[in-house]
Amino acid sequence: MSGQQPAPSPGPRSASTGPNGPLATPTSAPLVNGVTPNTVSQAATSTTTGTSTGIPAGQMTQQNLNQIVIDYLAKKGYHRTEAVLRAESANQEVPKTDDSKPKVVQSTPKYAEAFARLQAWTEDALEMYKPEVERLLWPFFVYLYLALVETPGSSDRTQKFWQRFSENFRKEHDYDMKQLQSTTLPEHLEQDGEAKRYLTNKYRVNLSNPGHMYFMSFLESLDKDIFAIFIKVIQTNLDLRAVDRATDDRFSFASIILRGQEGEDLPPEDEGIPGHRPGNAIITDQANVGNTLANLKLGKLQMDKEVEEDVRGDLADLDLQVPPREGQPSLVETHEKLNIKQEDEDEGPSRVEIPFPASTARDVAMEVTKIRENRDRLKIEGRTGGVGPGISVCMYTFHNSSDSINCMDISGDLKLIATGMYDSYIRVWTLDGSALGTSDSGQPQASQRLIGHSGPVYSVKFAPAIGQYDENSPGAPVKWLLSGANDGTIILWSLATFQAMVKYKGHVGPVWDISWSPFGHYFLSGGLDKMGRIWTTDKMQPVRLLVGHDKDIEVVTYHPNAAYVFTASSDKTVRMWSVQTGSAVRMFTSHTSPITALACSNDGKVLASADDSGSIILWDLNSGRRMKQMRGHGKGGVWSLSWSAESNVLISGAADNTVRVWDVYGPPKEAAAAGAKPGEAGKAGEAGTSGPTILQGSAAGGTKKGKKDAVVTADQISAFPTKSTPVYYVKMTSMNLALAAGAFLPELQRK
């Protein structure tokens, strides 16, 4: 989904005064480029001297007159007519003196020839330099194209430039190109958001010292005219930096060559717009600002002392009732391993930093059940001998939905599933098919319909809950449901009465996504108005406003310790915010299309983000570096991500009708060579990405991708194709049971 509304097309101010409005011209006077000399002379009030050119009377030539007309049109705001007149005037022959030969004014600079020279040079570059110098092509393509757009009378050359070179960037920059392709006139440069973003910011490119010298030698070999074009772009639009290989492992020869061999098609995190240090939320062009990352507390939220005592007591009783098997840890030992700080790096936030309501018996029951499930879960180990763990997926499919389902969620106790509908309501079912309440006539109902929104519902989320471990344990059934919709409101629903309890207002425009805190009470929202909001269920106004994105926020999620939140936007960035201060502490940039899904690992150290092109990127939160990219899904968007309990396996569901299972740390050899573990990402050239496999005609799951080949990285363990069912939602339970849900849409597959 995309919250951006199309920009209104520019139109004339009025029939008589607009850029295309008629000018009254007497028929008795000859026209000069569509304007009578008498009319212009009177308007400019120039008889003895030109208004803006200072030309004495008696020396008025056609070129001088055109200049006066241009000045007049610019003063009155007739920019379109001014542009046409400038273009016509530029192509006229201008006599210098009586005895001089006619001279043609210099036409448009040789932008196409300049870019063709750069492209040919990168293709012939030495292999050790090619992966990094190829990163220069995109920014030069953009800025030379915008320079052509800005040049009056160059519409044909602009179109030819686009047609000649644009296809080279479709794979990596498809989203930006769709935005820029509509920018064809000079007046569009102020109206189009993407063009304005490029022109008002410098595009940052890092080259190694040898790579930088290699590029400089290329510039010195150019003709004067072509050289001037490149220098103007570099000085005006680029932040070109030389990086010492000794201080940044990403620029070692081995790393650069390895990325080229692996087909790495993502820009580095600190490349592009805005200019920031990898992971750092500070945006600046100053070299000495933003070099230090904010310290993070990624460990578990400290448990309340009273709750910890009650949990320990209940676990000790259970150990006495059902002693652990031989070789199996006791429940108390499992609790100490999970919830008691083990190492300094595991430091987590305190309860003082993030205030929560007083704990209840339900909170104790949830913690006890979590520990029991963690100990007795299906263990998922990493790859052994190149063979991934065998994971099965339980799939729920909705039929006869007529493509009216926007979103889905499954409750934590695995009892209910909810869908947000295009028709402005929410429907809730039981997963086992049992009746859910009764109708007014007393008949059992298969589902409940929740009505309260006045627009399509884009997000539904159940409050944290956990089911009964066995018939003797109390469990903590789900009690609440949140929904966000096109009407800009968020509604809290009671699942006991299936009635709306509270309506939260604050967003301007649709609410695209919402997320509960892992411990309830707080929730996060994002929408069209580009701001994230943190709420508490007992207040009508948000307690934090998260401001910084340039476009609407598409996806939001919480960190497992509830001290941080994540927002992902159509501006292709992910930001990490502190709940306590409301300030950004990390920013991640490498996606080349809008981000469609987020999920933080259960150990709180790695973030997974996915985009509309089908790519999944893993980020190390501590260092702020990208760990690797995983590919396999087709275009259309990865819509849901979920982590295993051990945080070593990730599952994804997407529009390409597949559920895919990924090994986070990759095949043993590649992972060991790259050292791509939390806290060490960014080293060894980020070589954690395993070599890609090209499957002819289809992805690993058999989903066709037209005539193009599907690139599947070796990180993929398995793929589960569905029958004409885009996968809206995936979930890994605390017992490592994989669930997925989607809607059967055969009519879309036939289109």
JSON list of N, CA and C in Angstrom, two decimals, residues 386 665-672 714-715:
[
{"chain": "A", "resi": 386, "resn": "GLY", "atom": "N", "xyz": [25.25, -28.31, 5.93]},
{"chain": "A", "resi": 386, "resn": "GLY", "atom": "CA", "xyz": [24.56, -27.67, 4.83]},
{"chain": "A", "resi": 386, "resn": "GLY", "atom": "C", "xyz": [23.09, -28.00, 4.76]},
{"chain": "A", "resi": 665, "resn": "TYR", "atom": "N", "xyz": [22.06, -16.96, 9.86]},
{"chain": "A", "resi": 665, "resn": "TYR", "atom": "CA", "xyz": [23.52, -16.89, 9.83]},
{"chain": "A", "resi": 665, "resn": "TYR", "atom": "C", "xyz": [24.12, -17.62, 8.66]},
{"chain": "A", "resi": 666, "resn": "GLY", "atom": "N", "xyz": [23.31, -18.12, 7.76]},
{"chain": "A", "resi": 666, "resn": "GLY", "atom": "CA", "xyz": [23.78, -18.63, 6.49]},
{"chain": "A", "resi": 666, "resn": "GLY", "atom": "C", "xyz": [24.48, -19.97, 6.59]},
{"chain": "A", "resi": 667, "resn": "PRO", "atom": "N", "xyz": [24.88, -20.51, 5.44]},
{"chain": "A", "resi": 667, "resn": "PRO", "atom": "CA", "xyz": [25.65, -21.76, 5.43]},
{"chain": "A", "resi": 667, "resn": "PRO", "atom": "C", "xyz": [26.93, -21.59, 6.25]},
{"chain": "A", "resi": 668, "resn": "PRO", "atom": "N", "xyz": [27.40, -22.64, 6.91]},
{"chain": "A", "resi": 668, "resn": "PRO", "atom": "CA", "xyz": [28.52, -22.52, 7.84]},
{"chain": "A", "resi": 668, "resn": "PRO", "atom": "C", "xyz": [29.77, -21.86, 7.27]},
{"chain": "A", "resi": 669, "resn": "LYS", "atom": "N", "xyz": [30.20, -22.24, 6.05]},
{"chain": "A", "resi": 669, "resn": "LYS", "atom": "CA", "xyz": [31.45, -21.71, 5.52]},
{"chain": "A", "resi": 669, "resn": "LYS", "atom": "C", "xyz": [31.35, -20.21, 5.28]},
{"chain": "A", "resi": 670, "resn": "GLU", "atom": "N", "xyz": [30.26, -19.79, 4.63]},
{"chain": "A", "resi": 670, "resn": "GLU", "atom": "CA", "xyz": [30.12, -18.38, 4.32]},
{"chain": "A", "resi": 670, "resn": "GLU", "atom": "C", "xyz": [29.98, -17.56, 5.59]},
{"chain": "A", "resi": 671, "resn": "ALA", "atom": "N", "xyz": [29.20, -18.08, 6.53]},
{"chain": "A", "resi": 671, "resn": "ALA", "atom": "CA", "xyz": [28.99, -17.32, 7.76]},
{"chain": "A", "resi": 671, "resn": "ALA", "atom": "C", "xyz": [30.28, -17.18, 8.54]},
{"chain": "A", "resi": 672, "resn": "ALA", "atom": "N", "xyz": [31.08, -18.25, 8.56]},
{"chain": "A", "resi": 672, "resn": "ALA", "atom": "CA", "xyz": [32.34, -18.17, 9.30]},
{"chain": "A", "resi": 672, "resn": "ALA", "atom": "C", "xyz": [33.30, -17.21, 8.64]},
{"chain": "A", "resi": 714, "resn": "ALA", "atom": "N", "xyz": [21.62, -18.42, -1.00]},
{"chain": "A", "resi": 714, "resn": "ALA", "atom": "CA", "xyz": [21.80, -19.71, -0.31]},
{"chain": "A", "resi": 714, "resn": "ALA", "atom": "C", "xyz": [21.29, -19.69, 1.11]},
{"chain": "A", "resi": 715, "resn": "ASP", "atom": "N", "xyz": [20.88, -18.52, 1.61]},
{"chain": "A", "resi": 715, "resn": "ASP", "atom": "CA", "xyz": [20.32, -18.44, 2.96]},
{"chain": "A", "resi": 715, "resn": "ASP", "atom": "C", "xyz": [18.95, -19.10, 3.05]}
]
